[in-house]
XYZ file of C-alpha atoms in Angstrom:
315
model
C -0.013 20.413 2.311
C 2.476 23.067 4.285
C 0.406 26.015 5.669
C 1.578 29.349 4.875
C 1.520 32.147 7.311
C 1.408 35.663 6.551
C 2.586 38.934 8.347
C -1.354 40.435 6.790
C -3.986 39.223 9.266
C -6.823 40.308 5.876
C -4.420 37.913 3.706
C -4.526 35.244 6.807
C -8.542 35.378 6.699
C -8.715 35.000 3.103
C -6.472 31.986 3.450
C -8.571 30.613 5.739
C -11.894 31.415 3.843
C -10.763 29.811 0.899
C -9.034 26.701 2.649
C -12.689 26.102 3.848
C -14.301 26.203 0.729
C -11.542 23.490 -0.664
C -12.162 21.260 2.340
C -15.658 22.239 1.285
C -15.071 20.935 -2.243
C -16.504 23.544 -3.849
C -13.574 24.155 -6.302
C -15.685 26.846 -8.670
C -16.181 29.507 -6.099
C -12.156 29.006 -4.618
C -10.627 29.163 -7.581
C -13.155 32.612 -8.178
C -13.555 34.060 -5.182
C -9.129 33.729 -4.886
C -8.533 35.096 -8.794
C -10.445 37.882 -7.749
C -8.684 39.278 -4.521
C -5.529 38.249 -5.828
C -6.459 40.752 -8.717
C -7.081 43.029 -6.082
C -3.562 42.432 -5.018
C -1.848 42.659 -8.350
C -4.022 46.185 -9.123
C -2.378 47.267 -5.788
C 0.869 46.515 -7.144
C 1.204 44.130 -3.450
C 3.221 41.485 -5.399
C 4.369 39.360 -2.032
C 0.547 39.175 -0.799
C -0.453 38.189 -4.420
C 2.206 35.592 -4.400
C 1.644 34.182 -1.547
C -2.179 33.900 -1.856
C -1.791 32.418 -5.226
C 0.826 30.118 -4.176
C -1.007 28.536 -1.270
C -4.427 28.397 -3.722
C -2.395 26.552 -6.322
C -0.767 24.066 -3.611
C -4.178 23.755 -2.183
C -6.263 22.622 -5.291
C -3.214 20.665 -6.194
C -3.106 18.372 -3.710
C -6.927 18.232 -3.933
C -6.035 16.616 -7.467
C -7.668 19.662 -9.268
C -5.121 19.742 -12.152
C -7.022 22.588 -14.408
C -7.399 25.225 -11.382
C -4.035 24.099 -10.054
C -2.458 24.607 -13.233
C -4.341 27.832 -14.300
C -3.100 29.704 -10.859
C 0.866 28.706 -11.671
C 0.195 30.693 -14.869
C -1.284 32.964 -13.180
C 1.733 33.415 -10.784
C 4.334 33.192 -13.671
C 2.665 36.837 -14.727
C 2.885 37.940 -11.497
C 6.258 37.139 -11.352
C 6.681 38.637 -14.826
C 5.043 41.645 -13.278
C 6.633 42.291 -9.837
C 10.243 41.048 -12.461
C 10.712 38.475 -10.080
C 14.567 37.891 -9.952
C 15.408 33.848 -9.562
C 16.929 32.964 -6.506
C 16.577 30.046 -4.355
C 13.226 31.019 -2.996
C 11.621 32.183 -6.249
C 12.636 28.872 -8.071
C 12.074 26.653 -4.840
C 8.401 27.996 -4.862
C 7.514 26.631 -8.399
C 9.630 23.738 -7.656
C 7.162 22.683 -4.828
C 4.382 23.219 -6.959
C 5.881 21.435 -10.287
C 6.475 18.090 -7.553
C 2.427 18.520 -7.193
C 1.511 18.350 -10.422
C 0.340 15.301 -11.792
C 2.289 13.387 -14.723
C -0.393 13.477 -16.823
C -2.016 16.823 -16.750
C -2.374 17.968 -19.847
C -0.597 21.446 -19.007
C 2.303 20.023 -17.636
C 4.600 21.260 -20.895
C 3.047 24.801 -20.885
C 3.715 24.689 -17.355
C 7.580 23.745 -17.809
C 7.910 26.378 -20.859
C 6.284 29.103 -18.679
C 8.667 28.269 -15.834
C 11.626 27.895 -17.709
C 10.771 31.285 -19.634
C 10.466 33.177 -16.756
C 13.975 31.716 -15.294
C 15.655 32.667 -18.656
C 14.010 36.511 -18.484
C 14.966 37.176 -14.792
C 18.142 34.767 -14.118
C 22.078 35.290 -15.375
C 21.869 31.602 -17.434
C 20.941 32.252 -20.817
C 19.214 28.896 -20.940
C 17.571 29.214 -17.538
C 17.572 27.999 -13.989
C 20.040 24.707 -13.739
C 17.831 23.488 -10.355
C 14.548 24.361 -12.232
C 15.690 22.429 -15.153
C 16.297 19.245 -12.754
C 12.952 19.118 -11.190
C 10.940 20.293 -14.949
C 13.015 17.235 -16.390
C 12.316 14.789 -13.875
C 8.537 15.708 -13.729
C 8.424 15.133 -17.693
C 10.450 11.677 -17.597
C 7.990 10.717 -14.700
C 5.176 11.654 -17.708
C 6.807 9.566 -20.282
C 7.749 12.733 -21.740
C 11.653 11.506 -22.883
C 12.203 13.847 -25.362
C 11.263 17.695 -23.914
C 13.099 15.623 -20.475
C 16.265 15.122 -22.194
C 16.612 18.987 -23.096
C 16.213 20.123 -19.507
C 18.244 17.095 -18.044
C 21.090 18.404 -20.431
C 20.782 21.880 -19.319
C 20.744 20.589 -15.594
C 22.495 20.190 -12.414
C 25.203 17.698 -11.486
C 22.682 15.447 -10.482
C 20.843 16.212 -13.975
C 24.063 14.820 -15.926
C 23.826 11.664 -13.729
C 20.029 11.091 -14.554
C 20.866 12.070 -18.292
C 23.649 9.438 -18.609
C 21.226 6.853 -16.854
C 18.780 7.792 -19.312
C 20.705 7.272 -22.207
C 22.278 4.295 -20.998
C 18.599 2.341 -20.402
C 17.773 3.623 -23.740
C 20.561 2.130 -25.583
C 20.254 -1.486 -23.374
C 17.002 -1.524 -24.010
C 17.227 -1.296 -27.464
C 19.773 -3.638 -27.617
C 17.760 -5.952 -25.907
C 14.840 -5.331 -28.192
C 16.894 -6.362 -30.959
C 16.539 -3.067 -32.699
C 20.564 -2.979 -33.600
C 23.916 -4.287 -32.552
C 25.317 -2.393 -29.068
C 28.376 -1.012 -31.711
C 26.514 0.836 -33.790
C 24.480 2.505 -31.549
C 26.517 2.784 -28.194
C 28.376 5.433 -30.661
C 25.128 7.029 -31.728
C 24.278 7.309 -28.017
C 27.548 8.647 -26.888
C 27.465 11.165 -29.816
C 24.467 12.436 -29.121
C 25.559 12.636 -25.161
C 28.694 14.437 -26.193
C 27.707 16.722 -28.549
C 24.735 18.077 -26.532
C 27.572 18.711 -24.107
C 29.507 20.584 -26.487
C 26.854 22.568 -28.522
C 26.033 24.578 -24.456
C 29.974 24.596 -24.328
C 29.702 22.501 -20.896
C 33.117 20.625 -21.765
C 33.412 19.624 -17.949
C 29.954 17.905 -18.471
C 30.731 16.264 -21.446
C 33.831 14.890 -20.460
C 32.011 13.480 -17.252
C 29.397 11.986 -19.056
C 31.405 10.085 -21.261
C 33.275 8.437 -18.413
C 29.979 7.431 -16.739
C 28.777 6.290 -20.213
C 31.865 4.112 -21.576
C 32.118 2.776 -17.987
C 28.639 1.242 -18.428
C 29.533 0.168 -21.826
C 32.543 -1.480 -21.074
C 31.475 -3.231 -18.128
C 27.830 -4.022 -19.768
C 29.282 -5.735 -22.719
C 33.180 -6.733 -21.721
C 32.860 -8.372 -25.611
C 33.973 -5.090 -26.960
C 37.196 -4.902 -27.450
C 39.435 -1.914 -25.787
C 42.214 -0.356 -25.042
C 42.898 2.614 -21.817
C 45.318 5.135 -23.467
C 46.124 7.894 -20.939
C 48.492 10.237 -20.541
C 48.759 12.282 -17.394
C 45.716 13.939 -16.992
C 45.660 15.653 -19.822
C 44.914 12.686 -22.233
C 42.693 9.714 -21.195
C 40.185 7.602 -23.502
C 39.079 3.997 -24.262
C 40.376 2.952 -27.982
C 37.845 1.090 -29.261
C 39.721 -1.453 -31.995
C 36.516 -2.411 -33.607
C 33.965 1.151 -33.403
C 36.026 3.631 -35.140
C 33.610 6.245 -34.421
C 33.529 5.943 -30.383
C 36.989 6.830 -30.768
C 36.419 9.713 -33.175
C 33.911 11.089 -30.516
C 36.276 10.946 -27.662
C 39.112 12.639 -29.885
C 36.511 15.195 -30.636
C 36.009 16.270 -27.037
C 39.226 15.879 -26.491
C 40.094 18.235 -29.334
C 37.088 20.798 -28.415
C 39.017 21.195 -25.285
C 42.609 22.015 -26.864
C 40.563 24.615 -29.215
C 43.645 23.865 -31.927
C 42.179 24.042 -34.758
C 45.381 22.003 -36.686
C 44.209 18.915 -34.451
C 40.787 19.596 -35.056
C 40.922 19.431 -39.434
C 43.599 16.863 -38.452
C 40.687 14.927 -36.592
C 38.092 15.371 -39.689
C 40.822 14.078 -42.073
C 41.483 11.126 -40.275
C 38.140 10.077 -39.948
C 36.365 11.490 -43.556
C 33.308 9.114 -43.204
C 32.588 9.439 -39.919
C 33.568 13.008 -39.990
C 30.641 13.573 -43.231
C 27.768 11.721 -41.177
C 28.290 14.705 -38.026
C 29.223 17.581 -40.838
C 26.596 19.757 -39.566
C 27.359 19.461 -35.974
C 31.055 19.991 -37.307
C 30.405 23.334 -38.766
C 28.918 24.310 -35.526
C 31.549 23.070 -33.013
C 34.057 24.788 -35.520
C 32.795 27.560 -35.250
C 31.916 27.840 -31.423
C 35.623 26.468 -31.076
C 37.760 26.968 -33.285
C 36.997 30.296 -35.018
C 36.035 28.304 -39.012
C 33.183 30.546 -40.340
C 30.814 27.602 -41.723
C 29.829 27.950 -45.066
C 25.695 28.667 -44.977
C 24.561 31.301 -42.456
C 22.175 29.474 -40.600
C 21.462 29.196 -36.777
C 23.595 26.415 -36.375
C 22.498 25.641 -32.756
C 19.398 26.004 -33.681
C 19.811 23.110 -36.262
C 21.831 20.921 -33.993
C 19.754 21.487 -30.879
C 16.268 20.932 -32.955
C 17.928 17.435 -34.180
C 19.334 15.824 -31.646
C 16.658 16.938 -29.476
C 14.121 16.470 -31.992
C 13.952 12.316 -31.966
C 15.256 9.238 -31.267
């Protein structure tokens, strides 16, 4: 555990009192005898001295494997932060960070813990869905829980490195599946992809979304050289693998491809072409039609909402 040091010889003595008592294991009187000058702090309005003495208390009963004080003092810093409006910037975010690594996969807090972090990022930061580094190391601690579902959502709102691990994710979901004998690799390579894509495009991360489905169809291609395909590129502007015998991984690509043109003759073009395929995704149609090509949809509903809450919502 990394010491911290203070400017406040007081705040350096309390450190060190309450380091003894964890070395001491007695975890009661710590975690009291810290909430209460911390609250001393906070009264005070000395945010930085409350910080830091919370911070080093929750690292400290952390690595001690104390889950429920560990836990309870990251809340407790979250309202601090609320309190002092904490903006996010690298050190903010890095400071939870080091504490989310800490926490163990299977503390029962560990989602509260996320939301409350992510919350806070989303109040004080510019990204209206929260801090992209935060949302790599909240995703990766839930995946490490077995947590797939709440990790996809902040893997998708990620990082670079978050797309990678969301593709991977995807990709050892479909193979094992495959494997499992719970369908054939056509059908549900597409249903993958889709649901890859269209995350992509519902946060209107089109440079994401094209990335992703390289990194996906590359796998697929190479996993299961069976398939049948096609490269059809044009310049730069135009590249995708035609897929003679899965209609529908071609009617995704064409989508993105589309989403990016924002034409909205190519885009009822698109849903005319492919009427089936086009009714199974109507809802997420009405959305991206909206978000990209100026069509009102027909029911005034929080479309993203709806999309988000589906795909999101199971496998």
């Amino acid at each position: 555990m990394s010491t911290i040091h203070g400017n406040n010889s007081k705040l350096d003595r309390v450190l060190a009192r309450f380091q003894k008592r964890i070395e001491e294991a007695n975890y009661y009187e710590a975690h009291q005898t810290l909430r209460t000058i911390a609250n001393r702090y906070v009264n005070s309005k000395s945010y930085p001295d409350a910080i830091q003495l919370i911070t080093h208390g929750a690292n400290a009963f952390l690595s001690a494997k104390q889950g429920g004080e560990g836990t309870d003092l990251i809340f407790y810093l979250l309202e601090v932060y609320d309190l002092a409006a904490m903006a996010v910037d690298d050190t903010s975010v890095a400071r939870l960070i080091q504490l989310l690594v800490l926490v163990n996969p299977q503390e029962p807090n560990l989602k509260d813990v996320a939301t409350g972090m992510n919350n806070w990022s989303i109040k004080f930061g510019d990204c209206k869905f929260g801090d992209a580094h935060l949302h790599n190391a909240i995703a990766s601690k839930l995946l490490e829980a077995g947590l797939v579902y709440e990790a996809e959502r902040y893997f998708m709102l990620g990082t670079s490195e978050s797309r990678d691990k969301y593709v991977d994710l995807l990709w050892e979901w479909l193979s094992e599946s495959v494997e499992d004998g719970e369908g054939d690799v056509a059908s549900m390579a597409a249903d993958f992809l889709g649901r890859l894509v269209l995350n992509y495009l519902f946060i209107a991360n089109i440079d994401f979304a094209v990335k992703a489905k390289d990194q996906f169809i590359s796998k697929l291609v190479k996993k299961f050289p069976q398939l049948e395909t096609e490269m059809l590129q044009k310049g730069e502007s135009f590249k995708m693998w035609y897929f003679t015998q899965i209609p529908e991984l071609n009617f995704i690509q064409l989508l993105l491809l589309t989403c990016q043109t924002k034409d909205k003759t190519l885009f009822l073009k698109l849903k005319e072409q492919y009427a089936g395929i086009s009714n199974k995704y109507q809802s997420q149609l009405e959305f991206l039609g909206q978000e990209y090509f100026g069509i009102v949809a027909p029911r005034q509903s929080n479309l993203l909402q709806d999309m988000m809450s589906g795909l999101l919502g199971g496998k």
